[in-house]
Amino acid sequence: MTIPLHTFEPTGEPCIDSDMYLRLGGEAKVDFAHWFGLHHSVLSYTAEHIAREAVVYDGVERGPFEKGVYFLLHGDRIAYVGRSQCIANRLLVHYMNNRPFNRYWCFGGIPLDWLGHVEGYYIKRLKPFLNSKLEIYSPVLDKVAKEYKALWDFEAKELAEQSE
């Protein structure tokens, strides 16, 4: 099973599809909180979702040659959160360095300038045991996440009721 690459496909939205969009300045520039407000699902992945969707990594099947945030898992436990401009190459480096992981999960569709903020958000939220940068976080993402927490809780409740 390969990682679902739909998160790396063009969305038709310039602020997601083009790294240059944020560097244009003027009216074309989208502020950080506004972008995450529109695309809050980027912040809604839970440890359970990541563990459920993670795929086996053995160094042979490479992973996506795209930029994004990735999660290394040791069993069902998230061991490490990272970001890369080429996830496939980064996974191979971790594998060759004997980092203790046997599965991974990743997603893309994030402007390049904000990969670090999203990575820091998940490091703070999930507290993976191999990350040494646990102090990194983004107050802007925390604010946006709190604003949408009620929405995520409502959606989760609706899904639970539908499955009953």
Short mmCIF file of N, CA and C in Angstrom, two decimals:
data_model
loop_
_atom_site.label_atom_id
_atom_site.label_comp_id
_atom_site.label_asym_id
_atom_site.label_seq_id
_atom_site.Cartn_x
_atom_site.Cartn_y
_atom_site.Cartn_z
N MET A 1 0.85 -1.18 0.00
CA MET A 1 0.00 0.00 0.00
C MET A 1 0.89 1.24 0.00
N THR A 2 0.61 2.17 -0.89
CA THR A 2 1.40 3.39 -0.94
C THR A 2 0.67 4.52 -0.23
N ILE A 3 1.42 5.53 0.10
CA ILE A 3 0.84 6.68 0.80
C ILE A 3 -0.14 7.37 -0.14
N PRO A 4 -1.30 7.79 0.35
CA PRO A 4 -2.24 8.50 -0.52
C PRO A 4 -1.64 9.84 -0.94
N LEU A 5 -1.45 10.02 -2.22
CA LEU A 5 -0.78 11.22 -2.70
C LEU A 5 -1.75 12.34 -3.04
N HIS A 6 -3.02 12.16 -2.75
CA HIS A 6 -3.96 13.22 -3.09
C HIS A 6 -3.60 14.53 -2.41
N THR A 7 -2.93 14.48 -1.29
CA THR A 7 -2.58 15.71 -0.61
C THR A 7 -1.47 16.46 -1.34
N PHE A 8 -0.83 15.81 -2.32
CA PHE A 8 0.23 16.47 -3.07
C PHE A 8 -0.23 16.94 -4.45
N GLU A 9 -1.47 16.68 -4.81
CA GLU A 9 -1.97 17.08 -6.11
C GLU A 9 -2.37 18.55 -6.09
N PRO A 10 -2.29 19.22 -7.25
CA PRO A 10 -2.71 20.63 -7.30
C PRO A 10 -4.17 20.78 -6.88
N THR A 11 -4.44 21.81 -6.12
CA THR A 11 -5.79 22.03 -5.63
C THR A 11 -6.53 23.08 -6.45
N GLY A 12 -5.79 23.83 -7.27
CA GLY A 12 -6.41 24.93 -8.00
C GLY A 12 -6.38 26.23 -7.21
N GLU A 13 -5.92 26.16 -5.97
CA GLU A 13 -5.81 27.36 -5.14
C GLU A 13 -4.36 27.83 -5.15
N PRO A 14 -4.12 29.06 -5.66
CA PRO A 14 -2.74 29.53 -5.79
C PRO A 14 -1.97 29.54 -4.48
N CYS A 15 -2.63 29.83 -3.36
CA CYS A 15 -1.88 29.93 -2.10
C CYS A 15 -1.45 28.56 -1.60
N ILE A 16 -1.98 27.49 -2.15
CA ILE A 16 -1.52 26.15 -1.80
C ILE A 16 -0.56 25.63 -2.85
N ASP A 17 -0.89 25.84 -4.11
CA ASP A 17 -0.15 25.21 -5.20
C ASP A 17 1.18 25.88 -5.52
N SER A 18 1.33 27.16 -5.24
CA SER A 18 2.54 27.88 -5.65
C SER A 18 3.33 28.38 -4.46
N ASP A 19 4.59 27.97 -4.40
CA ASP A 19 5.47 28.48 -3.34
C ASP A 19 5.70 29.97 -3.50
N MET A 20 5.61 30.47 -4.73
CA MET A 20 5.88 31.88 -4.97
C MET A 20 4.73 32.77 -4.53
N TYR A 21 3.56 32.21 -4.34
CA TYR A 21 2.38 33.01 -4.01
C TYR A 21 2.61 33.90 -2.80
N LEU A 22 3.25 33.36 -1.79
CA LEU A 22 3.44 34.10 -0.55
C LEU A 22 4.53 35.15 -0.67
N ARG A 23 5.36 35.05 -1.70
CA ARG A 23 6.47 35.99 -1.85
C ARG A 23 6.13 37.14 -2.78
N LEU A 24 4.93 37.16 -3.34
CA LEU A 24 4.56 38.19 -4.30
C LEU A 24 4.33 39.54 -3.63
N GLY A 25 3.86 39.53 -2.39
CA GLY A 25 3.60 40.77 -1.68
C GLY A 25 2.32 41.42 -2.16
N GLY A 26 2.04 42.60 -1.60
CA GLY A 26 0.86 43.35 -2.02
C GLY A 26 -0.44 42.60 -1.77
N GLU A 27 -1.37 42.76 -2.69
CA GLU A 27 -2.70 42.18 -2.52
C GLU A 27 -2.69 40.65 -2.62
N ALA A 28 -1.71 40.10 -3.32
CA ALA A 28 -1.68 38.64 -3.50
C ALA A 28 -1.26 37.90 -2.24
N LYS A 29 -0.66 38.60 -1.30
CA LYS A 29 -0.13 37.93 -0.10
C LYS A 29 -1.28 37.50 0.82
N VAL A 30 -1.20 36.28 1.30
CA VAL A 30 -2.18 35.74 2.24
C VAL A 30 -1.50 35.65 3.59
N ASP A 31 -2.16 36.14 4.64
CA ASP A 31 -1.51 36.05 5.94
C ASP A 31 -1.68 34.65 6.52
N PHE A 32 -0.75 34.34 7.42
CA PHE A 32 -0.62 33.01 8.00
C PHE A 32 -1.93 32.51 8.62
N ALA A 33 -2.51 33.30 9.51
CA ALA A 33 -3.73 32.88 10.20
C ALA A 33 -4.87 32.69 9.21
N HIS A 34 -4.97 33.55 8.21
CA HIS A 34 -6.04 33.44 7.22
C HIS A 34 -5.90 32.14 6.43
N TRP A 35 -4.66 31.81 5.98
CA TRP A 35 -4.47 30.59 5.20
C TRP A 35 -4.86 29.37 6.02
N PHE A 36 -4.40 29.30 7.27
CA PHE A 36 -4.73 28.15 8.09
C PHE A 36 -6.20 28.14 8.48
N GLY A 37 -6.82 29.30 8.54
CA GLY A 37 -8.25 29.35 8.76
C GLY A 37 -9.01 28.69 7.62
N LEU A 38 -8.54 28.93 6.39
CA LEU A 38 -9.18 28.33 5.22
C LEU A 38 -8.87 26.84 5.10
N HIS A 39 -7.70 26.43 5.57
CA HIS A 39 -7.23 25.06 5.38
C HIS A 39 -6.93 24.41 6.73
N HIS A 40 -7.84 24.57 7.66
CA HIS A 40 -7.61 24.11 9.03
C HIS A 40 -7.46 22.59 9.13
N SER A 41 -7.89 21.85 8.12
CA SER A 41 -7.76 20.39 8.20
C SER A 41 -6.30 19.97 8.28
N VAL A 42 -5.38 20.82 7.82
CA VAL A 42 -3.94 20.54 7.93
C VAL A 42 -3.54 20.34 9.39
N LEU A 43 -4.28 20.96 10.30
CA LEU A 43 -3.94 20.91 11.72
C LEU A 43 -4.75 19.88 12.49
N SER A 44 -5.58 19.12 11.82
CA SER A 44 -6.54 18.28 12.54
C SER A 44 -6.15 16.80 12.63
N TYR A 45 -5.00 16.42 12.09
CA TYR A 45 -4.62 15.01 12.13
C TYR A 45 -4.27 14.60 13.56
N THR A 46 -4.86 13.51 14.01
CA THR A 46 -4.60 13.01 15.36
C THR A 46 -3.55 11.91 15.31
N ALA A 47 -2.99 11.59 16.46
CA ALA A 47 -2.02 10.49 16.54
C ALA A 47 -2.67 9.18 16.10
N GLU A 48 -3.94 9.00 16.44
CA GLU A 48 -4.66 7.78 16.06
C GLU A 48 -4.81 7.69 14.54
N HIS A 49 -5.17 8.82 13.91
CA HIS A 49 -5.32 8.85 12.45
C HIS A 49 -3.99 8.52 11.78
N ILE A 50 -2.93 9.16 12.26
CA ILE A 50 -1.61 8.95 11.68
C ILE A 50 -1.19 7.49 11.82
N ALA A 51 -1.38 6.91 12.99
CA ALA A 51 -1.01 5.50 13.22
C ALA A 51 -1.84 4.57 12.34
N ARG A 52 -3.11 4.89 12.18
CA ARG A 52 -3.99 4.04 11.37
C ARG A 52 -3.61 4.09 9.88
N GLU A 53 -3.21 5.27 9.40
CA GLU A 53 -2.93 5.45 7.97
C GLU A 53 -1.47 5.23 7.59
N ALA A 54 -0.59 5.08 8.56
CA ALA A 54 0.85 4.93 8.28
C ALA A 54 1.10 3.66 7.47
N VAL A 55 2.12 3.72 6.64
CA VAL A 55 2.49 2.59 5.81
C VAL A 55 3.88 2.09 6.19
N VAL A 56 4.13 0.83 5.89
CA VAL A 56 5.42 0.21 6.22
C VAL A 56 6.52 0.85 5.37
N TYR A 57 7.66 1.06 5.99
CA TYR A 57 8.83 1.57 5.27
C TYR A 57 9.98 0.60 5.44
N ASP A 58 10.53 0.14 4.31
CA ASP A 58 11.62 -0.84 4.37
C ASP A 58 12.85 -0.38 3.60
N GLY A 59 12.86 0.87 3.16
CA GLY A 59 13.99 1.39 2.40
C GLY A 59 13.91 1.12 0.92
N VAL A 60 12.96 0.28 0.50
CA VAL A 60 12.82 -0.05 -0.92
C VAL A 60 11.79 0.87 -1.57
N GLU A 61 10.58 0.86 -1.04
CA GLU A 61 9.53 1.76 -1.53
C GLU A 61 9.83 3.15 -0.98
N ARG A 62 10.06 4.10 -1.86
CA ARG A 62 10.68 5.36 -1.46
C ARG A 62 9.76 6.37 -0.79
N GLY A 63 8.52 6.47 -1.16
CA GLY A 63 7.69 7.55 -0.65
C GLY A 63 7.61 8.67 -1.68
N PRO A 64 6.86 9.72 -1.39
CA PRO A 64 6.64 10.78 -2.37
C PRO A 64 7.86 11.70 -2.54
N PHE A 65 8.11 12.08 -3.77
CA PHE A 65 9.18 13.04 -4.08
C PHE A 65 8.57 14.44 -4.06
N GLU A 66 7.99 14.80 -2.95
CA GLU A 66 7.29 16.07 -2.78
C GLU A 66 7.67 16.67 -1.44
N LYS A 67 7.37 17.95 -1.28
CA LYS A 67 7.60 18.60 0.01
C LYS A 67 6.41 18.35 0.92
N GLY A 68 6.65 18.35 2.22
CA GLY A 68 5.57 18.16 3.16
C GLY A 68 6.08 17.88 4.56
N VAL A 69 5.16 17.49 5.41
CA VAL A 69 5.46 17.11 6.79
C VAL A 69 5.32 15.60 6.87
N TYR A 70 6.26 14.95 7.55
CA TYR A 70 6.22 13.50 7.65
C TYR A 70 6.33 13.07 9.11
N PHE A 71 5.83 11.87 9.37
CA PHE A 71 5.80 11.30 10.72
C PHE A 71 6.43 9.92 10.65
N LEU A 72 7.42 9.66 11.50
CA LEU A 72 8.02 8.33 11.59
C LEU A 72 7.41 7.62 12.79
N LEU A 73 7.02 6.37 12.60
CA LEU A 73 6.39 5.61 13.67
C LEU A 73 7.21 4.38 14.00
N HIS A 74 7.29 4.09 15.27
CA HIS A 74 7.88 2.86 15.78
C HIS A 74 6.72 2.08 16.37
N GLY A 75 6.26 1.06 15.64
CA GLY A 75 5.00 0.40 16.02
C GLY A 75 3.86 1.38 15.78
N ASP A 76 3.04 1.60 16.79
CA ASP A 76 1.95 2.56 16.68
C ASP A 76 2.28 3.89 17.35
N ARG A 77 3.50 4.05 17.79
CA ARG A 77 3.90 5.26 18.50
C ARG A 77 4.64 6.21 17.55
N ILE A 78 4.24 7.47 17.56
CA ILE A 78 4.92 8.46 16.72
C ILE A 78 6.27 8.78 17.35
N ALA A 79 7.33 8.47 16.61
CA ALA A 79 8.68 8.64 17.11
C ALA A 79 9.29 9.98 16.71
N TYR A 80 8.90 10.50 15.55
CA TYR A 80 9.57 11.68 15.03
C TYR A 80 8.65 12.41 14.07
N VAL A 81 8.68 13.73 14.09
CA VAL A 81 7.97 14.57 13.13
C VAL A 81 9.02 15.42 12.44
N GLY A 82 8.96 15.49 11.11
CA GLY A 82 9.91 16.29 10.37
C GLY A 82 9.27 16.93 9.16
N ARG A 83 10.05 17.75 8.49
CA ARG A 83 9.59 18.39 7.25
C ARG A 83 10.71 18.24 6.23
N SER A 84 10.33 18.23 4.97
CA SER A 84 11.33 18.08 3.92
C SER A 84 10.79 18.61 2.61
N GLN A 85 11.71 19.03 1.75
CA GLN A 85 11.34 19.42 0.40
C GLN A 85 11.26 18.20 -0.52
N CYS A 86 11.79 17.07 -0.06
CA CYS A 86 11.66 15.80 -0.78
C CYS A 86 11.55 14.69 0.27
N ILE A 87 10.33 14.32 0.58
CA ILE A 87 10.09 13.35 1.66
C ILE A 87 10.78 12.01 1.38
N ALA A 88 10.76 11.56 0.13
CA ALA A 88 11.37 10.26 -0.20
C ALA A 88 12.85 10.24 0.19
N ASN A 89 13.57 11.29 -0.15
CA ASN A 89 15.00 11.34 0.18
C ASN A 89 15.22 11.41 1.69
N ARG A 90 14.39 12.16 2.37
CA ARG A 90 14.55 12.32 3.82
C ARG A 90 14.27 11.00 4.54
N LEU A 91 13.26 10.27 4.09
CA LEU A 91 12.97 8.96 4.69
C LEU A 91 14.16 8.02 4.53
N LEU A 92 14.76 8.04 3.35
CA LEU A 92 15.91 7.17 3.10
C LEU A 92 17.08 7.53 4.01
N VAL A 93 17.31 8.83 4.23
CA VAL A 93 18.38 9.26 5.14
C VAL A 93 18.12 8.73 6.55
N HIS A 94 16.89 8.87 7.03
CA HIS A 94 16.55 8.34 8.36
C HIS A 94 16.78 6.83 8.42
N TYR A 95 16.37 6.14 7.37
CA TYR A 95 16.53 4.68 7.31
C TYR A 95 18.01 4.29 7.32
N MET A 96 18.81 4.97 6.51
CA MET A 96 20.24 4.66 6.43
C MET A 96 20.97 4.99 7.74
N ASN A 97 20.44 5.95 8.50
CA ASN A 97 21.03 6.32 9.79
C ASN A 97 20.48 5.48 10.94
N ASN A 98 19.74 4.42 10.61
CA ASN A 98 19.18 3.49 11.60
C ASN A 98 18.28 4.16 12.63
N ARG A 99 17.57 5.20 12.20
CA ARG A 99 16.59 5.80 13.11
C ARG A 99 15.52 4.75 13.37
N PRO A 100 15.11 4.56 14.62
CA PRO A 100 14.17 3.48 14.94
C PRO A 100 12.73 3.78 14.48
N PHE A 101 12.42 3.38 13.27
CA PHE A 101 11.05 3.49 12.77
C PHE A 101 10.80 2.38 11.77
N ASN A 102 9.55 1.96 11.67
CA ASN A 102 9.20 0.93 10.70
C ASN A 102 8.01 1.34 9.83
N ARG A 103 7.42 2.49 10.14
CA ARG A 103 6.29 2.99 9.34
C ARG A 103 6.39 4.50 9.25
N TYR A 104 5.69 5.07 8.27
CA TYR A 104 5.65 6.53 8.14
C TYR A 104 4.31 6.96 7.57
N TRP A 105 4.04 8.24 7.75
CA TRP A 105 2.86 8.88 7.15
C TRP A 105 3.26 10.31 6.84
N CYS A 106 2.67 10.89 5.81
CA CYS A 106 3.03 12.26 5.47
C CYS A 106 1.88 12.95 4.76
N PHE A 107 1.98 14.26 4.68
CA PHE A 107 1.02 15.03 3.89
C PHE A 107 1.71 16.26 3.34
N GLY A 108 1.15 16.79 2.26
CA GLY A 108 1.71 17.97 1.60
C GLY A 108 0.65 19.02 1.41
N GLY A 109 0.83 19.83 0.37
CA GLY A 109 -0.12 20.89 0.10
C GLY A 109 0.07 22.10 0.99
N ILE A 110 1.24 22.25 1.58
CA ILE A 110 1.52 23.35 2.49
C ILE A 110 2.54 24.27 1.81
N PRO A 111 2.32 25.58 1.83
CA PRO A 111 3.33 26.47 1.27
C PRO A 111 4.69 26.24 1.94
N LEU A 112 5.72 26.27 1.13
CA LEU A 112 7.08 25.97 1.60
C LEU A 112 7.47 26.79 2.82
N ASP A 113 7.12 28.07 2.82
CA ASP A 113 7.49 28.95 3.92
C ASP A 113 6.88 28.54 5.25
N TRP A 114 5.85 27.73 5.23
CA TRP A 114 5.13 27.39 6.46
C TRP A 114 5.34 25.96 6.92
N LEU A 115 6.14 25.20 6.18
CA LEU A 115 6.38 23.81 6.59
C LEU A 115 6.92 23.74 8.02
N GLY A 116 7.84 24.62 8.36
CA GLY A 116 8.42 24.61 9.71
C GLY A 116 7.40 24.90 10.79
N HIS A 117 6.45 25.79 10.50
CA HIS A 117 5.41 26.10 11.47
C HIS A 117 4.51 24.89 11.71
N VAL A 118 4.15 24.21 10.63
CA VAL A 118 3.28 23.03 10.76
C VAL A 118 4.04 21.90 11.47
N GLU A 119 5.30 21.71 11.12
CA GLU A 119 6.13 20.72 11.80
C GLU A 119 6.19 21.02 13.30
N GLY A 120 6.47 22.27 13.65
CA GLY A 120 6.55 22.66 15.07
C GLY A 120 5.24 22.45 15.80
N TYR A 121 4.13 22.72 15.12
CA TYR A 121 2.81 22.52 15.72
C TYR A 121 2.63 21.05 16.10
N TYR A 122 2.97 20.14 15.18
CA TYR A 122 2.79 18.71 15.47
C TYR A 122 3.81 18.19 16.48
N ILE A 123 5.00 18.76 16.51
CA ILE A 123 5.97 18.36 17.54
C ILE A 123 5.43 18.72 18.91
N LYS A 124 4.90 19.94 19.03
CA LYS A 124 4.36 20.37 20.33
C LYS A 124 3.14 19.52 20.71
N ARG A 125 2.29 19.25 19.73
CA ARG A 125 1.04 18.55 20.00
C ARG A 125 1.24 17.06 20.30
N LEU A 126 2.10 16.39 19.53
CA LEU A 126 2.24 14.94 19.62
C LEU A 126 3.41 14.49 20.50
N LYS A 127 4.36 15.37 20.74
CA LYS A 127 5.53 15.09 21.59
C LYS A 127 6.25 13.79 21.21
N PRO A 128 6.69 13.68 19.95
CA PRO A 128 7.41 12.47 19.54
C PRO A 128 8.73 12.34 20.29
N PHE A 129 9.06 11.13 20.68
CA PHE A 129 10.20 10.94 21.58
C PHE A 129 11.56 11.16 20.94
N LEU A 130 11.67 11.18 19.62
CA LEU A 130 12.97 11.41 18.98
C LEU A 130 13.23 12.86 18.60
N ASN A 131 12.23 13.71 18.69
CA ASN A 131 12.45 15.11 18.35
C ASN A 131 13.17 15.83 19.48
N SER A 132 14.19 16.55 19.13
CA SER A 132 14.91 17.33 20.14
C SER A 132 14.41 18.77 20.18
N LYS A 133 13.49 19.13 19.26
CA LYS A 133 13.02 20.50 19.17
C LYS A 133 11.63 20.65 19.78
N LEU A 134 11.40 20.04 20.90
CA LEU A 134 10.06 20.08 21.50
C LEU A 134 9.63 21.48 21.89
N GLU A 135 10.57 22.41 22.02
CA GLU A 135 10.20 23.76 22.41
C GLU A 135 9.67 24.59 21.24
N ILE A 136 9.82 24.10 20.01
CA ILE A 136 9.36 24.84 18.84
C ILE A 136 7.83 24.80 18.77
N TYR A 137 7.24 25.95 18.60
CA TYR A 137 5.80 25.99 18.37
C TYR A 137 5.45 27.32 17.74
N SER A 138 4.27 27.41 17.21
CA SER A 138 3.80 28.63 16.58
C SER A 138 2.57 29.13 17.30
N PRO A 139 2.65 30.29 17.95
CA PRO A 139 1.47 30.82 18.63
C PRO A 139 0.31 31.06 17.67
N VAL A 140 0.62 31.40 16.42
CA VAL A 140 -0.44 31.62 15.43
C VAL A 140 -1.20 30.33 15.18
N LEU A 141 -0.47 29.21 15.02
CA LEU A 141 -1.14 27.93 14.79
C LEU A 141 -1.94 27.51 16.01
N ASP A 142 -1.41 27.75 17.20
CA ASP A 142 -2.17 27.42 18.41
C ASP A 142 -3.49 28.16 18.43
N LYS A 143 -3.47 29.44 18.07
CA LYS A 143 -4.70 30.25 18.06
C LYS A 143 -5.69 29.70 17.03
N VAL A 144 -5.20 29.43 15.82
CA VAL A 144 -6.08 28.90 14.77
C VAL A 144 -6.63 27.54 15.18
N ALA A 145 -5.78 26.68 15.74
CA ALA A 145 -6.22 25.34 16.15
C ALA A 145 -7.30 25.43 17.22
N LYS A 146 -7.14 26.33 18.18
CA LYS A 146 -8.16 26.48 19.22
C LYS A 146 -9.49 26.93 18.64
N GLU A 147 -9.42 27.83 17.64
CA GLU A 147 -10.64 28.32 17.00
C GLU A 147 -11.39 27.19 16.29
N TYR A 148 -10.64 26.23 15.75
CA TYR A 148 -11.28 25.16 14.99
C TYR A 148 -11.49 23.89 15.78
N LYS A 149 -11.01 23.84 17.02
CA LYS A 149 -11.16 22.64 17.83
C LYS A 149 -12.63 22.27 18.00
N ALA A 150 -13.47 23.27 18.24
CA ALA A 150 -14.90 23.00 18.39
C ALA A 150 -15.47 22.39 17.12
N LEU A 151 -15.04 22.87 15.96
CA LEU A 151 -15.50 22.33 14.69
C LEU A 151 -15.05 20.87 14.54
N TRP A 152 -13.78 20.57 14.86
CA TRP A 152 -13.29 19.20 14.75
C TRP A 152 -14.04 18.28 15.70
N ASP A 153 -14.28 18.74 16.94
CA ASP A 153 -15.01 17.93 17.91
C ASP A 153 -16.42 17.64 17.40
N PHE A 154 -17.06 18.65 16.81
CA PHE A 154 -18.41 18.49 16.27
C PHE A 154 -18.40 17.47 15.13
N GLU A 155 -17.42 17.60 14.21
CA GLU A 155 -17.33 16.66 13.09
C GLU A 155 -17.08 15.24 13.58
N ALA A 156 -16.22 15.08 14.58
CA ALA A 156 -15.93 13.75 15.13
C ALA A 156 -17.18 13.16 15.77
N LYS A 157 -17.94 13.98 16.47
CA LYS A 157 -19.18 13.52 17.11
C LYS A 157 -20.18 13.07 16.04
N GLU A 158 -20.30 13.86 14.96
CA GLU A 158 -21.21 13.49 13.88
C GLU A 158 -20.81 12.16 13.24
N LEU A 159 -19.51 11.97 13.00
CA LEU A 159 -19.03 10.72 12.42
C LEU A 159 -19.32 9.54 13.33
N ALA A 160 -19.13 9.73 14.63
CA ALA A 160 -19.40 8.65 15.59
C ALA A 160 -20.88 8.30 15.59
N GLU A 161 -21.73 9.31 15.53
CA GLU A 161 -23.18 9.06 15.51
C GLU A 161 -23.60 8.35 14.23
N GLN A 162 -22.96 8.70 13.10
CA GLN A 162 -23.30 8.06 11.83
C GLN A 162 -22.89 6.59 11.80
N SER A 163 -21.81 6.26 12.50
CA SER A 163 -21.33 4.88 12.49
C SER A 163 -22.10 3.98 13.45
N GLU A 164 -22.91 4.56 14.30
CA GLU A 164 -23.68 3.75 15.27
C GLU A 164 -24.89 3.12 14.62
#
